[in-house]
Tab-separated table of C-alpha atoms in Angstrom:
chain	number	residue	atom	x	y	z
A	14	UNK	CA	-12.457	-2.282	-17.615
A	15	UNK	CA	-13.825	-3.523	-20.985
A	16	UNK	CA	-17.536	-5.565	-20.486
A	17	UNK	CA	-16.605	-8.440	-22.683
A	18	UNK	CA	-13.732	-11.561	-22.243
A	19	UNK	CA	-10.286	-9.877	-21.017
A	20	UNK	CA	-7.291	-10.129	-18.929
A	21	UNK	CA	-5.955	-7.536	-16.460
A	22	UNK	CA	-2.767	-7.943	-14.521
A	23	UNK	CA	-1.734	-6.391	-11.171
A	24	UNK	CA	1.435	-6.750	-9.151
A	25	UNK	CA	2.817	-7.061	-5.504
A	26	UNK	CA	6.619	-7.114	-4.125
A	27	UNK	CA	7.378	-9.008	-0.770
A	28	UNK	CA	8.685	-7.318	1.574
A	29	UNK	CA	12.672	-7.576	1.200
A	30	UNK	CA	11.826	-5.893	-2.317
A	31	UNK	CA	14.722	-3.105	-1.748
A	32	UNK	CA	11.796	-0.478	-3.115
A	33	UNK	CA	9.617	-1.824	0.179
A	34	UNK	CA	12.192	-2.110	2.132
A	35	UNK	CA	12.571	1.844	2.102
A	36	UNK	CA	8.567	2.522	2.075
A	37	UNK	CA	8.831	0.464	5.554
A	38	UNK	CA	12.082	2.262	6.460
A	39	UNK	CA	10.639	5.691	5.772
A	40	UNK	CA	7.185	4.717	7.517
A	41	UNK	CA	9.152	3.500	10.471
A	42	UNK	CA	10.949	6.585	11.029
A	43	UNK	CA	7.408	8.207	10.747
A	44	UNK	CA	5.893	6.331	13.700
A	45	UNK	CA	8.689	6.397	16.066
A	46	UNK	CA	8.336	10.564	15.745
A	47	UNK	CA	4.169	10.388	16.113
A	48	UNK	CA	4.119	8.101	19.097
A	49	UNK	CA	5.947	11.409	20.575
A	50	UNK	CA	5.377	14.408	19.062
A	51	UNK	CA	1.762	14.855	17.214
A	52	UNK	CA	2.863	18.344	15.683
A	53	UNK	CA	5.670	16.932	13.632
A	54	UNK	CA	5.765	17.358	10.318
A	55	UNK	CA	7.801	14.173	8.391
A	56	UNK	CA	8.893	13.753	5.108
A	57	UNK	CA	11.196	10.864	5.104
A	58	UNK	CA	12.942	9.840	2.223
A	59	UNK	CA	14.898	6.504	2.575
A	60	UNK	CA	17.690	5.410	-0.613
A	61	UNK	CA	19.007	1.480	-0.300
A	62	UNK	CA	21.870	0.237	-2.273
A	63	UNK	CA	24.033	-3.193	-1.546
A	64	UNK	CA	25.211	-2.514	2.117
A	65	UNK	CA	24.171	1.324	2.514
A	66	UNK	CA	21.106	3.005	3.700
A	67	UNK	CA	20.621	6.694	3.372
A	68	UNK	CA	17.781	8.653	5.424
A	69	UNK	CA	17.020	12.077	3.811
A	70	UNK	CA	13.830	14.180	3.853
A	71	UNK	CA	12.468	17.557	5.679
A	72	UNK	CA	11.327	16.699	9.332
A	73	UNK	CA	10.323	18.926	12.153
A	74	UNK	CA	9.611	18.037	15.528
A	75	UNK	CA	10.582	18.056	19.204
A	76	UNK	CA	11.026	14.517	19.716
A	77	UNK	CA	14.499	12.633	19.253
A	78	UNK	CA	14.743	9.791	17.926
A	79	UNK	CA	17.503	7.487	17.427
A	80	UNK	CA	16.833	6.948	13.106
A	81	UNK	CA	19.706	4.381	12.733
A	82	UNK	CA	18.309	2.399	15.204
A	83	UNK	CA	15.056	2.475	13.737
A	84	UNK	CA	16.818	1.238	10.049
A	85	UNK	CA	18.607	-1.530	12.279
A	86	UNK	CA	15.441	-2.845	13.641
A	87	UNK	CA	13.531	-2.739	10.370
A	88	UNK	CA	15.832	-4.614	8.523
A	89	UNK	CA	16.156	-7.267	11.195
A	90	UNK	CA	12.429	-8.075	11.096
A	91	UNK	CA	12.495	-8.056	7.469
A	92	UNK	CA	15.498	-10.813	7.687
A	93	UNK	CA	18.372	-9.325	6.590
A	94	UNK	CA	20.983	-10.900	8.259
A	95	UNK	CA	23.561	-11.777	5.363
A	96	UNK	CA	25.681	-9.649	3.732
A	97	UNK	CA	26.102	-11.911	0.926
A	98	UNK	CA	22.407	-10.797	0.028
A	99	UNK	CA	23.255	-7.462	-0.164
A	100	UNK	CA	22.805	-5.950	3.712
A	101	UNK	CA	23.621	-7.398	7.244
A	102	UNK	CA	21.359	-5.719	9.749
A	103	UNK	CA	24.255	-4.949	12.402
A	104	UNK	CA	26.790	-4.344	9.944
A	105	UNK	CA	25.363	-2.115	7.165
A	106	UNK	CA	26.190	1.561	6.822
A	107	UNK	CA	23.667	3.738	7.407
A	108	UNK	CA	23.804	7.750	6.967
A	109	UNK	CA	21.287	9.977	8.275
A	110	UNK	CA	20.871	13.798	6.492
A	111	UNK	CA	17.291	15.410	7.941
A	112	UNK	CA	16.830	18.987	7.164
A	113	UNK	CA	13.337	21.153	8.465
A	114	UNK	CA	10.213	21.544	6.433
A	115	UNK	CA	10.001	24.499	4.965
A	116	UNK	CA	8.602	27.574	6.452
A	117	UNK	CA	6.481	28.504	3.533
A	118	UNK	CA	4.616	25.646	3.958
A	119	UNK	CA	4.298	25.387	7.772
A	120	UNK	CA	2.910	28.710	7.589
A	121	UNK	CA	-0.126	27.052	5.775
A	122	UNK	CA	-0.585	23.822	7.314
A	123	UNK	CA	-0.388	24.926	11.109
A	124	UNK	CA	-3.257	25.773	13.455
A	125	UNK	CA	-6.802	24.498	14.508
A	126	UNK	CA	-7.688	21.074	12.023
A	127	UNK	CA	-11.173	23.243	10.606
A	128	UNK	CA	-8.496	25.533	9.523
A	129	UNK	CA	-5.625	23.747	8.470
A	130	UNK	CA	-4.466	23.705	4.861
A	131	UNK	CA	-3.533	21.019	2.627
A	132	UNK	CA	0.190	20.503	2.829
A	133	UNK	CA	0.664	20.247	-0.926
A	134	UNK	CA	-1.340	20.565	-3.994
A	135	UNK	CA	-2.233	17.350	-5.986
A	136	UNK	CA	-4.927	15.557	-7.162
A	137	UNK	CA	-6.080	12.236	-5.294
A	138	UNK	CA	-7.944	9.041	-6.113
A	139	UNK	CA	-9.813	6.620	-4.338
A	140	UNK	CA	-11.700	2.876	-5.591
A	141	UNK	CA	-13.974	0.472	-4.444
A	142	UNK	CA	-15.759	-2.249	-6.384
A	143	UNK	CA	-18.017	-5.278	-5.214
A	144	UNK	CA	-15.630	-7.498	-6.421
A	145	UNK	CA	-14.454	-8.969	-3.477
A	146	UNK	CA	-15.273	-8.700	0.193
A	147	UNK	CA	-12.697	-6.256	0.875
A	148	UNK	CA	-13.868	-4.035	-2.012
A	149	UNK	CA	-10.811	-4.404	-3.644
A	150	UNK	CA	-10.456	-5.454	-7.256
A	151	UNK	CA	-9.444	-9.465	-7.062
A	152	UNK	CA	-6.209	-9.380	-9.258
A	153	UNK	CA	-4.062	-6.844	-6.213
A	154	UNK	CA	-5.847	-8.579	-3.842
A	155	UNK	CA	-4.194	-12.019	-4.741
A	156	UNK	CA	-0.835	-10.421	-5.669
A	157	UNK	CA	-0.628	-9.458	-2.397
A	158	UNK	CA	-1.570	-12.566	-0.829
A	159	UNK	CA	1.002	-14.305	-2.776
A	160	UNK	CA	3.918	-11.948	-0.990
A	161	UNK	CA	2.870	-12.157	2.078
A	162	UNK	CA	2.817	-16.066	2.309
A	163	UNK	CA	6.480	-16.283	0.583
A	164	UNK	CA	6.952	-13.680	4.070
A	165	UNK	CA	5.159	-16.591	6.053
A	166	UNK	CA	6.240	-19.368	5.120
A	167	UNK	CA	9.830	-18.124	4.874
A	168	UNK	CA	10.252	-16.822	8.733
A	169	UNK	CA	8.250	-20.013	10.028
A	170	UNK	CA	10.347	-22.836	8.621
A	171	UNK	CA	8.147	-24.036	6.106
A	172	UNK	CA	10.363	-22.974	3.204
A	173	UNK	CA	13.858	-21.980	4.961
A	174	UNK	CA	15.906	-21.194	2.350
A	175	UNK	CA	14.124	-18.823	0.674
A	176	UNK	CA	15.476	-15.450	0.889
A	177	UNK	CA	13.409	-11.697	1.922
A	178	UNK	CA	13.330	-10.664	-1.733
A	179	UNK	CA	10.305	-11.402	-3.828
A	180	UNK	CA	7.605	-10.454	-6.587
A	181	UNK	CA	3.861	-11.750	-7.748
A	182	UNK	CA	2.161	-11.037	-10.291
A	183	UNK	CA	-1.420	-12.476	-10.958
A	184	UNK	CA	-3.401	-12.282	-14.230
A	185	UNK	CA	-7.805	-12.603	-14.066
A	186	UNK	CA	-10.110	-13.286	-16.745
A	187	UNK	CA	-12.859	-11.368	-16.400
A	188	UNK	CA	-16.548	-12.107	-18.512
A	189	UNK	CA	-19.149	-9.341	-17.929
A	190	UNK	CA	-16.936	-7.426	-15.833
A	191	UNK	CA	-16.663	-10.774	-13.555
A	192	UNK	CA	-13.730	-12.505	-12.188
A	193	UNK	CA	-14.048	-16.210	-13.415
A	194	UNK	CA	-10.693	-17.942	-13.078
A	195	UNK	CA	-6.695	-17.012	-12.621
A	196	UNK	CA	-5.102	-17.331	-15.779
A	197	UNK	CA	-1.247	-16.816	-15.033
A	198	UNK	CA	0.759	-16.795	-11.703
A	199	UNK	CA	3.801	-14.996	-12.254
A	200	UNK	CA	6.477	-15.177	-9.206
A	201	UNK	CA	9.693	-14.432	-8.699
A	202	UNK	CA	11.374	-15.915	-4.972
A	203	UNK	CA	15.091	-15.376	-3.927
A	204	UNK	CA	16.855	-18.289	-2.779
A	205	UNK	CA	19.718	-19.597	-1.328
A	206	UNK	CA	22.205	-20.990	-3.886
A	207	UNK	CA	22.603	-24.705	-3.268
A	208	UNK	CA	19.077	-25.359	-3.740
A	209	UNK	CA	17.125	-26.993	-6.753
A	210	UNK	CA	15.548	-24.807	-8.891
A	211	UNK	CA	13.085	-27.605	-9.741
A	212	UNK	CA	12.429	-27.767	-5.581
A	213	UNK	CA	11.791	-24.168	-4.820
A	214	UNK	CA	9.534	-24.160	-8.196
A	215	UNK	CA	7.596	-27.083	-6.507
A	216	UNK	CA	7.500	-25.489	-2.816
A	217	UNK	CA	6.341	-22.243	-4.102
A	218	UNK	CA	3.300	-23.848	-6.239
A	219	UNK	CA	2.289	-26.279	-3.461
A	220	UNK	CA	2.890	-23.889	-0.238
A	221	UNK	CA	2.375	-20.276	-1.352
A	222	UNK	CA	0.100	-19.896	-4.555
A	223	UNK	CA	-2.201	-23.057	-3.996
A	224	UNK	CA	-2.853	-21.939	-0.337
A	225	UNK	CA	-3.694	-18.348	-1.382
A	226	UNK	CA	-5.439	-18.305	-4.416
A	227	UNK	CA	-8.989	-19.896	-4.461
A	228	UNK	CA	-9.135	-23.712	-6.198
A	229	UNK	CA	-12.463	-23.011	-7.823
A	230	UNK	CA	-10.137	-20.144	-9.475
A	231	UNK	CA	-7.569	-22.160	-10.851
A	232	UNK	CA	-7.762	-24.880	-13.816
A	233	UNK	CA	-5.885	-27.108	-15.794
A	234	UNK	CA	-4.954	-23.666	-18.363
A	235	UNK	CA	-4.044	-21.732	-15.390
A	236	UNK	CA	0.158	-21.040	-16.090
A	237	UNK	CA	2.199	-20.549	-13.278
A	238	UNK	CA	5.483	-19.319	-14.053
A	239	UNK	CA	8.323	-19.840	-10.627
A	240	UNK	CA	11.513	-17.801	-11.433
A	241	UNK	CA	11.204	-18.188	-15.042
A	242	UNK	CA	14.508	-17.214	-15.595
A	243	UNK	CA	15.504	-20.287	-13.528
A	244	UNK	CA	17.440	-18.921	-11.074
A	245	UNK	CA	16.922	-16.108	-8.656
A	246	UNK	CA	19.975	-15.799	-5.918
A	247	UNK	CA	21.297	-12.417	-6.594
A	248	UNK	CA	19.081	-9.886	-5.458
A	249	UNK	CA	17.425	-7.785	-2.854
A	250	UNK	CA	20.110	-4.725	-2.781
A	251	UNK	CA	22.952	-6.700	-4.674
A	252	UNK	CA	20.742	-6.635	-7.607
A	253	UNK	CA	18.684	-3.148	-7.469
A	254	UNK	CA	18.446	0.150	-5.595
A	255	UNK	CA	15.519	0.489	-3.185
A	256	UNK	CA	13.838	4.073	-2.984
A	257	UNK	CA	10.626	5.519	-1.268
A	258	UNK	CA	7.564	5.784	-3.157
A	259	UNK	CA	8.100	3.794	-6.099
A	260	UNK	CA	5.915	1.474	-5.841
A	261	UNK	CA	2.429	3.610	-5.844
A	262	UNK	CA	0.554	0.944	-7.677
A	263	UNK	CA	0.936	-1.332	-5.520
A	264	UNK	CA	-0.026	0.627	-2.908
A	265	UNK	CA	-3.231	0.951	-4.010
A	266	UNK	CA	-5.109	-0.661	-6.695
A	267	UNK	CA	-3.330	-2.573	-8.581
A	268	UNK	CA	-3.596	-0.347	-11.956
A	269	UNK	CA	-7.663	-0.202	-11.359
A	270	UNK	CA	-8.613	3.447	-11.857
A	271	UNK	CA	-6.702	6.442	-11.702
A	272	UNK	CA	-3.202	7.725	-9.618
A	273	UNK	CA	-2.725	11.136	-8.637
A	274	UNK	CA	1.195	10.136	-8.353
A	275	UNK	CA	2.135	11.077	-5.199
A	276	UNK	CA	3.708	8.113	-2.605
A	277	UNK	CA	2.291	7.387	0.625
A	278	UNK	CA	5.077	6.263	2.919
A	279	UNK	CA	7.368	8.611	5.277
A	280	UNK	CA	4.297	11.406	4.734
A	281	UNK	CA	2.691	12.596	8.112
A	282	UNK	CA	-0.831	13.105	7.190
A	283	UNK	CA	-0.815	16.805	6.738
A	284	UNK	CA	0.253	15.573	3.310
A	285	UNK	CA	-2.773	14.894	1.501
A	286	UNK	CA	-0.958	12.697	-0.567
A	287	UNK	CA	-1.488	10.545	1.767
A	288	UNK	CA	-4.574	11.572	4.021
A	289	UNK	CA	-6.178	12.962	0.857
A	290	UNK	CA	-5.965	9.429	-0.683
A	291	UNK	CA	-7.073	7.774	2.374
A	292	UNK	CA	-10.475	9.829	2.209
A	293	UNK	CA	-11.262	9.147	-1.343
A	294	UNK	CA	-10.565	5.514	-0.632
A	295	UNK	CA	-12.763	6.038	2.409
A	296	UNK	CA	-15.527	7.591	0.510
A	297	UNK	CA	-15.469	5.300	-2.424
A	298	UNK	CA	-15.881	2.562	-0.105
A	299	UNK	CA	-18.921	3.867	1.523
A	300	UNK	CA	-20.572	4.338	-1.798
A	301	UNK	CA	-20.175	1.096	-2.834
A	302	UNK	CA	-21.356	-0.568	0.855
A	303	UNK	CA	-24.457	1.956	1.076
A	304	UNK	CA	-25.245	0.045	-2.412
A	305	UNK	CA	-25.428	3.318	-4.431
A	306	UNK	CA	-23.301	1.585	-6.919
A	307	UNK	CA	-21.337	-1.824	-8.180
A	308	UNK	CA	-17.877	0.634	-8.562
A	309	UNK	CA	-16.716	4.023	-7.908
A	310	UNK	CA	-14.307	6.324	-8.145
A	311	UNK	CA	-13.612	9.446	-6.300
A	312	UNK	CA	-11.327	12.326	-7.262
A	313	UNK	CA	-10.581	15.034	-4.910
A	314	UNK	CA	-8.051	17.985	-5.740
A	315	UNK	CA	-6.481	20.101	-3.357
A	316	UNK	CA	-4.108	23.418	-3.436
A	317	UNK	CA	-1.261	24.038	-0.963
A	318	UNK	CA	-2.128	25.747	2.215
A	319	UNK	CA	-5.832	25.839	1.452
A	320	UNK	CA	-8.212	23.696	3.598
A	321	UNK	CA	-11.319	23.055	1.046
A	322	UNK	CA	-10.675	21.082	-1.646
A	323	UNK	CA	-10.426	22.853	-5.134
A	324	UNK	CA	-12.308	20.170	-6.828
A	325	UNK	CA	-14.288	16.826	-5.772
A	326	UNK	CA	-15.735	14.057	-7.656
A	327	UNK	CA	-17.633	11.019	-8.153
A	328	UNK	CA	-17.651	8.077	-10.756
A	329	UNK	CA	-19.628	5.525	-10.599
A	330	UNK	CA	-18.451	3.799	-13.503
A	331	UNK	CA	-21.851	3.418	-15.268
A	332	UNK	CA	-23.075	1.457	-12.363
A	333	UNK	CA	-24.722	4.302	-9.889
A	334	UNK	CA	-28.366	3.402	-8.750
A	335	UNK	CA	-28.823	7.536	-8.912
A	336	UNK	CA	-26.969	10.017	-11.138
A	337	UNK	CA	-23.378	10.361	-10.295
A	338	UNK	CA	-24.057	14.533	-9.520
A	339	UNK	CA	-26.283	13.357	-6.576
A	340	UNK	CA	-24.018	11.056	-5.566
A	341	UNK	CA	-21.307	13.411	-5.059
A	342	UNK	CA	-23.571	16.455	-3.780
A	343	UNK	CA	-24.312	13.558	-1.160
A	344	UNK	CA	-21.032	12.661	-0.107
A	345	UNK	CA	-19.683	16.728	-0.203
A	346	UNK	CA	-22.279	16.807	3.302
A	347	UNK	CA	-21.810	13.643	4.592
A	348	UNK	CA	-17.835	13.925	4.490
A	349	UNK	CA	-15.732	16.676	5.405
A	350	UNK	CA	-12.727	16.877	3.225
A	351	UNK	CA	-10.337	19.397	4.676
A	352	UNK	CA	-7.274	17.947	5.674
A	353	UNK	CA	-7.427	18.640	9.649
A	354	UNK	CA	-10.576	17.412	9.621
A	355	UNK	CA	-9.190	13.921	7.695
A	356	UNK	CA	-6.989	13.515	10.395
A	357	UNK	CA	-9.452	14.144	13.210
A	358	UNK	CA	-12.258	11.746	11.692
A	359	UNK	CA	-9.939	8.839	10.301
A	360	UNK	CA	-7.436	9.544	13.628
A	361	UNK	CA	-4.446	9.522	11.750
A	362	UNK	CA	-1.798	10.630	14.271
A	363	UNK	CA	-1.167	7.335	15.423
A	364	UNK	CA	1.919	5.253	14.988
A	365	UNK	CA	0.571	2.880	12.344
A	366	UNK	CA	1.864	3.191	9.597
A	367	UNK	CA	4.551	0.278	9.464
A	368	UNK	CA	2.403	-1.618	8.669
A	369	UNK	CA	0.828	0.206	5.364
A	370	UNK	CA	3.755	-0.050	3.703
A	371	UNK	CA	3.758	-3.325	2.550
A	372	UNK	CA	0.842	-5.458	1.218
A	373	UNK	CA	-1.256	-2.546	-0.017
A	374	UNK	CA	-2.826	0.384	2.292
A	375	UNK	CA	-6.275	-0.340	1.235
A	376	UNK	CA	-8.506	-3.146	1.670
A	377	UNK	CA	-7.285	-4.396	4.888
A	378	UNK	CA	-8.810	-6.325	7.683
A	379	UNK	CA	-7.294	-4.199	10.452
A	380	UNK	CA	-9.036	-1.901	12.832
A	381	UNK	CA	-6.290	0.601	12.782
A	382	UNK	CA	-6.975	1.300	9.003
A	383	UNK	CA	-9.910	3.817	9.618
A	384	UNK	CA	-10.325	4.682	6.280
A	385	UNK	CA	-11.709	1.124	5.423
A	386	UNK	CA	-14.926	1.395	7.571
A	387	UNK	CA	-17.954	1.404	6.293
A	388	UNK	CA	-19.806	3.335	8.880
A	389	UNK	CA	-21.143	6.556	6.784
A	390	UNK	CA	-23.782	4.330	4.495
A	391	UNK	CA	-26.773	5.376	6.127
A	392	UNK	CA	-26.381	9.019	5.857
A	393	UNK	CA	-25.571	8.669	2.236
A	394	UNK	CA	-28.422	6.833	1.835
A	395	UNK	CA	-30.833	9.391	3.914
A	396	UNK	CA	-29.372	12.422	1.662
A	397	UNK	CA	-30.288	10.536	-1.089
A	398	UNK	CA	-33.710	9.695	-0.177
């Protein structure tokens, strides 16, 4: 980010956003297979449009599950229970086409995890910054508190007739590479149509932003725009397709840094796409706790069926206390990168990963998100003397 005055933007989508809807679908499908068969290998795909959901992808394993039962249950918790918004839980159609993972690649990602190979090639990225407690940078961090209070406030009465669809977008001012103040509050809230625009503009101001952004960060030139095109019935899947991995900056940070481009959700972790990124986010992290630097950014680069990464990196940004070649020759010993290895360290073959796919996969306060520890500072700090 630039050193003097600026703004910088990020983005969040609730989670009845039809793109979010299939990210939870897809991850869904993932953990009903991994509670029962810890060989599989998923790759689920998941397409929504107005009362149809279609589950594609390449999966292998032993287990059965029952995958439109798994859609049926996902949309109910999400709260779609009205046609009229685009899907009905019990009524919707839902098709199912699941063909195996190739055998080229199963050759390469089978066997014991020191030997295991990456299940694709790609390039992954990881971030962590002092910025805020959960070494996140602030702007994702409040876009995502804004979505999931619309979520809260919606399923406990506070705001009934708000509907599961839903954006926010928040704009910082940063001076000196600080966070002073919000600047804009941009959100967007589906509601039922005999309510007053003027109403749900008021409800959302005084019940979701105000309760999750900070008061010391808001002023009398902070804009906060409430369905600024006045009205927001139609949507959810009436008003746009929903698809798997399309919403990869929101996943992680917001903009901040650099994407590799691959999509987390539906991937079993022999996909480094996903465990790959979960390391570098890992590593960053530690970095940043063990105090070796203010922000950093870690690359690492892998190459289909090959277990040591092809490339590794660290940045810290211009803020490292010790030259940035150190830094990474201390995290290449204190880490190990190959993929079986990820999986073993951060236990990854669990069923959690619902609950990634909505509200960001990094910088939460949840014990099953291993990669957000903190618990490798002191070796980096005793390789680097």
């Amino acid at each position: 980010m630039p050193a003097g005055r600026h703004l910088f933007t990020s983005e969040s989508v609730a989670e009845g956003h039809p793109d979010k809807c299939a990210d939870q679908i897809s991850d869904s499908v993932l953990d009903a297979i991994v509670s029962k068969d810890k060989t599989a290998r998923v790759d689920c795909e998941t397409l929504i449009m107005q009362g149809t959901v279609i589950v594609t992808g390449q999966i292998t394993t032993s287990a059965y599950v029952n995958i439109k039962q798994v859609v049926r249950e996902v949309l109910r918790d999400i709260g779609f229970n009205n046609a009229k918004d685009g899907l009905d839980w019990e009524t919707c159609g839902v098709l199912v086409s699941i063909e195996e993972q190739s055998p080229d690649i199963s050759r390469g990602v089978t066997g014991r995890p020191e030997a295991m190979g990456a299940g694709d090639q790609g390039m992954m990225f990881g971030y962590a910054t002092k910025e805020t407690k959960q070494m996140m940078p602030l702007p994702i961090m409040l876009a995502h508190g804004v979505v999931r209070r619309l979520a809260e406030v919606r399923k406990q009465g506070v705001v009934p007739y708000l509907r599961p669809d839903g954006k926010s977008q928040v704009t910082v001012e940063y001076d000196g590479g600080k966070p002073v103040r919000v600047d804009t509050v941009v959100v967007a809230a589906q509601h039922r149509e005999d309510v007053d625009e003027k109403k749900t503009e008021q409800d959302v101001i005084e019940k979701v932003v105000k309760q999750v952004i900070p008061k010391e960060l808001l002023d009398g030139r902070t804009r906060m725009l409430i369905n600024s095109t006045g009205r927001f019935v139609v949507g959810g899947t009436l008003a746009d397709s929903g698809l798997t991995g399309r919403k990869i900056i929101v996943d992680t940070y917001g903009g901040v840094g650099s994407h590799g481009g691959g999509c987390f959700s539906g991937k079993d972790p022999s996909k480094v796409d996903r465990s790959g990124n979960y390391m570098a986010r890992y590593i960053a992290k530690n970095i940043v706790a063990a105090g070796l630097a203010e922000k950093c950014q870690v690359q690492i680069a892998y190459a289909i069926g090959v277990a040591k990464p092809v490339s590794f990196m660290v940045d810290t940004l211009g803020t490292g206390k010790a030259a940035d070649e150190r830094i990474t020759k201390a995290a290449e010993e204190v880490f190990d990168m190959r993929p079986g290895m990820i999986i073993q360290n951060l236990d990854l073959l669990r069923p959690i990963y619902r609950k990634t796919a909505c509200y960001g996969h990094f910088g939460r306060e949840d014990s099953d998100f291993t990669w957000e520890k903190t618990d490798r500072t002191e070796e980096l700090k005793k390789k680097l003397g």
